[in-house]
Coordinates of C-alpha atoms in Angstrom, one line a residue:
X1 CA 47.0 108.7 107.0
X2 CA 50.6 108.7 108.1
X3 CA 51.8 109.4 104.7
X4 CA 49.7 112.3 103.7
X5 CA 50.8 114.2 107.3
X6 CA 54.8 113.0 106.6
X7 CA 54.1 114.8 102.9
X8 CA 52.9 118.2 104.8
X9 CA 55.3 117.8 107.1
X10 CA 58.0 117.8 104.9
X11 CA 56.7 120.7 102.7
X12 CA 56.3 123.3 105.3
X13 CA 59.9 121.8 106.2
X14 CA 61.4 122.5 103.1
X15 CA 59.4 126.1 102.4
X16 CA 60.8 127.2 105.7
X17 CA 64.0 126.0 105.1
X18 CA 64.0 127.3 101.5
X19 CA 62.5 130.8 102.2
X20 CA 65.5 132.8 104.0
X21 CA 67.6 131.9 100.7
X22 CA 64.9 133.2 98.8
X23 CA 63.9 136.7 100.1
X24 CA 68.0 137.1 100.1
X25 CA 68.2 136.5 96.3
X26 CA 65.3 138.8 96.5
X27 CA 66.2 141.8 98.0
X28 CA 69.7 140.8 96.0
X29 CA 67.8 141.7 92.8
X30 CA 65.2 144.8 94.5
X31 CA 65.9 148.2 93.6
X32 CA 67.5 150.0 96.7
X33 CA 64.1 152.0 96.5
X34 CA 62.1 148.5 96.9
X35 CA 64.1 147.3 99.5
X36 CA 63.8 150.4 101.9
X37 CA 60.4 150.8 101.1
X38 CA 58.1 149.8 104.3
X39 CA 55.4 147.5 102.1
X40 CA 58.0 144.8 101.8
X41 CA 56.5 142.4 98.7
X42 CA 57.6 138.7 97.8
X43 CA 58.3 139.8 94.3
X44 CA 60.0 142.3 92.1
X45 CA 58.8 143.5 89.0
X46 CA 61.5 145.4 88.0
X47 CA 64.7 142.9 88.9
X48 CA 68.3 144.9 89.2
X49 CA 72.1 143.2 89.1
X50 CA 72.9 146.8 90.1
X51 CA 74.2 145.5 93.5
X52 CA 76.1 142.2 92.2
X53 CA 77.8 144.7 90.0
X54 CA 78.8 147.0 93.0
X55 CA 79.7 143.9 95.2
X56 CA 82.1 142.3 92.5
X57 CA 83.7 145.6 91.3
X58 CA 84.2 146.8 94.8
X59 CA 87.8 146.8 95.9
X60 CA 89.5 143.2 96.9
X61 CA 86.4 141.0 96.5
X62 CA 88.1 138.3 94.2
X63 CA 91.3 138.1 96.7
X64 CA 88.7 137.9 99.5
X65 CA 86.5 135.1 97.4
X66 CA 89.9 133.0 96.9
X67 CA 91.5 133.6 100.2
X68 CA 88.0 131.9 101.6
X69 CA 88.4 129.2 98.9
X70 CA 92.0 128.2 99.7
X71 CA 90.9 128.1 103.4
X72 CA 87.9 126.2 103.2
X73 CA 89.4 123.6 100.6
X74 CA 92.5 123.4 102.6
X75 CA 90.5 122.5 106.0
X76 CA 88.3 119.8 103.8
X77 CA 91.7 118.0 102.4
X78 CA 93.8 117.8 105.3
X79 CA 90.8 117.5 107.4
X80 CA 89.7 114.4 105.7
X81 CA 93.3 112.4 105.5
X82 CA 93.6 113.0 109.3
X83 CA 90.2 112.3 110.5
X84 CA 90.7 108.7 108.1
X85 CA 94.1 108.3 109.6
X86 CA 92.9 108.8 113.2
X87 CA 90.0 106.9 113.0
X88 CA 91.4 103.6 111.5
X89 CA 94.2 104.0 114.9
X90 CA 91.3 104.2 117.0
X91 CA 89.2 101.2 115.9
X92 CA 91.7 98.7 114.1
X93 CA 94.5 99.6 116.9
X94 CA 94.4 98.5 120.8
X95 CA 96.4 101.0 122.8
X96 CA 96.5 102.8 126.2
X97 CA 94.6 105.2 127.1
X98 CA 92.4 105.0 123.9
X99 CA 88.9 105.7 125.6
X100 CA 90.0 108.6 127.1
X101 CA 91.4 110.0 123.3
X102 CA 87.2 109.0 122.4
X103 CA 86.0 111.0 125.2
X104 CA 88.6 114.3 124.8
X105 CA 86.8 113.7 121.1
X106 CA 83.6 114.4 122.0
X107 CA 84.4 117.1 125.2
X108 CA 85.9 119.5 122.2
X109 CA 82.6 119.7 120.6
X110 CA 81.3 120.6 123.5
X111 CA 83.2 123.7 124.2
X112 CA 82.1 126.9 122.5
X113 CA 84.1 128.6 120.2
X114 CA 83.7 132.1 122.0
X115 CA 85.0 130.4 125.0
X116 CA 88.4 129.6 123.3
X117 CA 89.0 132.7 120.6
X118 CA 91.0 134.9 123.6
X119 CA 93.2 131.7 124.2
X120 CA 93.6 130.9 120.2
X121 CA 94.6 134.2 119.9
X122 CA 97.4 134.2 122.1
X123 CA 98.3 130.3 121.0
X124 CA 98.0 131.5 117.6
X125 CA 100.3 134.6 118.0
X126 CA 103.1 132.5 119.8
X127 CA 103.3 129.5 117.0
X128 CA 104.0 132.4 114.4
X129 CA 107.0 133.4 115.8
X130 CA 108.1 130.1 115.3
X131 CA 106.6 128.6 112.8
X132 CA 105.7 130.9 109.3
X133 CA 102.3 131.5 107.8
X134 CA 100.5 130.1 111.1
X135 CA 100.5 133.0 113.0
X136 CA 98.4 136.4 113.4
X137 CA 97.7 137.7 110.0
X138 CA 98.2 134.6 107.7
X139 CA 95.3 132.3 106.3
X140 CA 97.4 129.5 107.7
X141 CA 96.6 130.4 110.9
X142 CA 92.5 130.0 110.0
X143 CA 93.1 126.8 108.2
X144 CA 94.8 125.8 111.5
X145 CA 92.1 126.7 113.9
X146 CA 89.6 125.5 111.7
X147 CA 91.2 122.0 111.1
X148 CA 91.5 122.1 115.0
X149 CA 87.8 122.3 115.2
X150 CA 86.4 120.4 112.9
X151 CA 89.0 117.4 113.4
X152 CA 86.9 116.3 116.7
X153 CA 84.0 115.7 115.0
X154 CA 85.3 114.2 111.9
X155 CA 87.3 111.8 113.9
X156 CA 84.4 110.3 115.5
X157 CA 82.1 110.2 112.6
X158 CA 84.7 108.4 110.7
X159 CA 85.1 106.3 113.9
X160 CA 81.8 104.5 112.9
X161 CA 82.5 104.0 109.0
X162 CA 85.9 102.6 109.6
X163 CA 83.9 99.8 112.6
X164 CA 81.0 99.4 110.2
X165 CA 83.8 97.6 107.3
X166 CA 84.8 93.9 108.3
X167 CA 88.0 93.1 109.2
X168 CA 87.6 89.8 106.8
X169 CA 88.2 92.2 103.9
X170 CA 91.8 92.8 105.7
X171 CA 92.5 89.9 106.2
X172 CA 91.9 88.5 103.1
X173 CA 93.9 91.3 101.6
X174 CA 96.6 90.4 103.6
X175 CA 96.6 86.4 103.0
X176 CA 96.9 87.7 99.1
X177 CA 100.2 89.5 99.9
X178 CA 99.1 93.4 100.4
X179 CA 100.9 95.5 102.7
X180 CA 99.1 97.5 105.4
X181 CA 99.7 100.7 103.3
X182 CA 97.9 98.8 100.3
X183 CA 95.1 98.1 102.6
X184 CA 94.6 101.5 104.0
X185 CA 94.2 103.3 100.3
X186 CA 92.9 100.4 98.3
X187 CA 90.6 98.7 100.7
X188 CA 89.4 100.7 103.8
X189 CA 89.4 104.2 101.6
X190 CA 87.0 103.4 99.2
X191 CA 84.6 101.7 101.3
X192 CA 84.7 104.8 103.9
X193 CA 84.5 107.5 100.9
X194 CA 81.3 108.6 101.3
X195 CA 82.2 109.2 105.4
X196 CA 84.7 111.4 104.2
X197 CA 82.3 113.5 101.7
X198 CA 79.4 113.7 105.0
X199 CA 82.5 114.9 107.0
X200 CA 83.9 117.3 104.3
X201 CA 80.7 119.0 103.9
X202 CA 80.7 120.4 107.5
X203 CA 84.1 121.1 107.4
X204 CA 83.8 123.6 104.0
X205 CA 80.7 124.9 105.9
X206 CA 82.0 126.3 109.0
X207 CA 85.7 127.0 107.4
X208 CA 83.6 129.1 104.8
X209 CA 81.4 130.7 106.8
X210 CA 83.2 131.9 109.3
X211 CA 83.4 135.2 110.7
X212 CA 84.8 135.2 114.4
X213 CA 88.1 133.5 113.8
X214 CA 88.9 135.7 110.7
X215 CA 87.9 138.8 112.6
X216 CA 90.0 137.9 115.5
X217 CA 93.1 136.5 113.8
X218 CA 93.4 138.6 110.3
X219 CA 94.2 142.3 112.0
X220 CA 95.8 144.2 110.0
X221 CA 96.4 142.6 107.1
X222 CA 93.4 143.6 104.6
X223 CA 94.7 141.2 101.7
X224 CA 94.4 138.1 103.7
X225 CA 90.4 138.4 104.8
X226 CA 88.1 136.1 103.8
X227 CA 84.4 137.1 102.3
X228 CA 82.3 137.2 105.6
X229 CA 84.7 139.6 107.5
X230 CA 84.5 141.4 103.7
X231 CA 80.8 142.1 104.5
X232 CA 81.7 144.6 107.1
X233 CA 82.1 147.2 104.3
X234 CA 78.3 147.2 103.7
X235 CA 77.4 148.1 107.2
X236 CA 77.7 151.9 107.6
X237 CA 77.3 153.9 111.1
X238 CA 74.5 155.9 109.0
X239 CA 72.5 153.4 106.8
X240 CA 73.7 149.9 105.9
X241 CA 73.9 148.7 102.2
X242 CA 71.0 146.6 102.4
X243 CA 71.4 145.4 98.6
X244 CA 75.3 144.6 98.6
X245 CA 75.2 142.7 101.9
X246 CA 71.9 141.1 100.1
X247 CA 74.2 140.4 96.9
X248 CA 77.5 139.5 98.2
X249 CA 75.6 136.9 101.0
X250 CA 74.2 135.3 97.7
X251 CA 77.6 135.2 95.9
X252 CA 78.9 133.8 99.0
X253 CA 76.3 131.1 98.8
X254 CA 77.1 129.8 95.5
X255 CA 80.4 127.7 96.1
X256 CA 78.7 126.0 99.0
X257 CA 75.6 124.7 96.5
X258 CA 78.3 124.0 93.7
X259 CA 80.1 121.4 96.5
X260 CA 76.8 120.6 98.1
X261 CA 75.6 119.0 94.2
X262 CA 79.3 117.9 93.4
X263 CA 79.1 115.2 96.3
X264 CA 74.9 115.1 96.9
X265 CA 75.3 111.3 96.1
X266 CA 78.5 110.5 98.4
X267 CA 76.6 112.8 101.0
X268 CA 73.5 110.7 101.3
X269 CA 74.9 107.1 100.8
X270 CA 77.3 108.8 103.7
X271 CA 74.9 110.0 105.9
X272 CA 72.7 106.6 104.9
X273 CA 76.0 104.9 105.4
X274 CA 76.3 101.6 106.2
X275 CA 78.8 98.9 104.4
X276 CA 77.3 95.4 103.7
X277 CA 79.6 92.7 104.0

């Protein structure tokens, strides 16, 4: 009995889940006549790339596509050899005050982002003026905020991979003559790999979808935006563009399934993740 519920259960999961992408496509591939048209249908029968067209010739959408990418992939990388870093100090190392660092950890994911954009902004504004390409108007300044953000919860994630691995394995790699370097990259970095993929994925998530930081740091200069803040151009004080925000929300959506099925089998054994001894 409990299966056949868990099986309808997980259907209706999935088809609610699934839907929103698909009426996107959809209206992505109406006619604009179809999609203003007040008997909305769950079909087409006359499909249209009219909109993709006008999305990928329209002015700057490639610079905006690859300013996203090089934010995104820059939070994931530096995200992930910091979070690994941090997370072996943590559990392998015995210092002062290092339940308090655990517990500032887990207060920063409790804050809300609109809470801290008005501060950012300002912190943000001040670093540039001494440090270059981390202050307003720079996509360093997004891959810092974004790093800060995501670093919390990668930290602490990682926390539990780096536990779950038995110090035997270090110690034995030590009694054979590696250093602690060796042990880091060739021992504990394999075995937490899959951590790193589960953490990555929400990292390239909210560094790719985001919309409030590259609104509020990217002012004036139109070459650095990144595709969400790119959307704005559909919406129009008369009538918004219904079809392009349709077709460039689906072009956004690609890249995240391409990394999503690159690292689907790291993701689960992650997520699944324990290490046997």
């Amino acid at each position: 009995m409990r299966r056949p519920v868990a099986d309808v259960v997980a259907v209706v999961a999935a088809f609610v889940t699934f839907f929103p992408i698909y009426w996107m496509v959809l209206s992505a591939l109406k006619p604009a006549g179809e999609i203003q048209s007040l008997d909305a249908r769950p079909w087409t029968l006359s499909p249209t790339f009219e909109h993709f067209q006008r999305v990928l010739s329209g002015e700057n959408f490639s610079r905006y596509f690859v300013n996203s990418l090089i934010v995104a992939l820059s939070v994931v990388v530096l995200s992930a050899l910091v979070a690994f870093l941090a997370a072996v100090a943590v559990t392998r190392f015995s210092f002062r005050f290092r339940t308090t660092v655990l517990l500032m950890f887990l207060v920063a994911q409790m804050v809300p982002v609109e809470a801290l954009t008005i501060p950012l902004f300002f912190l943000v504004r001040d670093i540039g003026t001494v440090v270059p390409g981390v202050g307003l108007n720079t996509l360093g300044a997004l891959v810092l905020v974004h790093l800060a953000f995501s670093l919390p919860f990668a930290i602490w994630m990682m926390r539990g991979f780096v536990a779950a691995v038995p110090e035997a394995l270090e110690e034995a790699a030590m009694i054979d003559g590696a250093g602690r370097g060796t042990i880091l990259w060739r021992v504990l970095f394999p075995l937490v790999a899959p951590g790193l993929v589960a953490t990555s994925v929400f990292s390239f998530i909210t560094a790719w979808n985001d919309f409030i930081f590259a609104r509020t740091f990217i002012i004036s200069a139109k070459d650095n935006q990144t595709l969400p803040a790119a959307l704005l151009v559909f919406f129009k004080p008369d009538e918004n563009d219904w079809g392009g925000i349709m077709a460039a929300s689906t072009l956004m959506t690609i890249p995240v399934l391409i990394f999503f099925i690159a690292v689907q089998r790291k993701l689960v054994s992650g997520i699944a993740g324990a290490v046997k001894d």
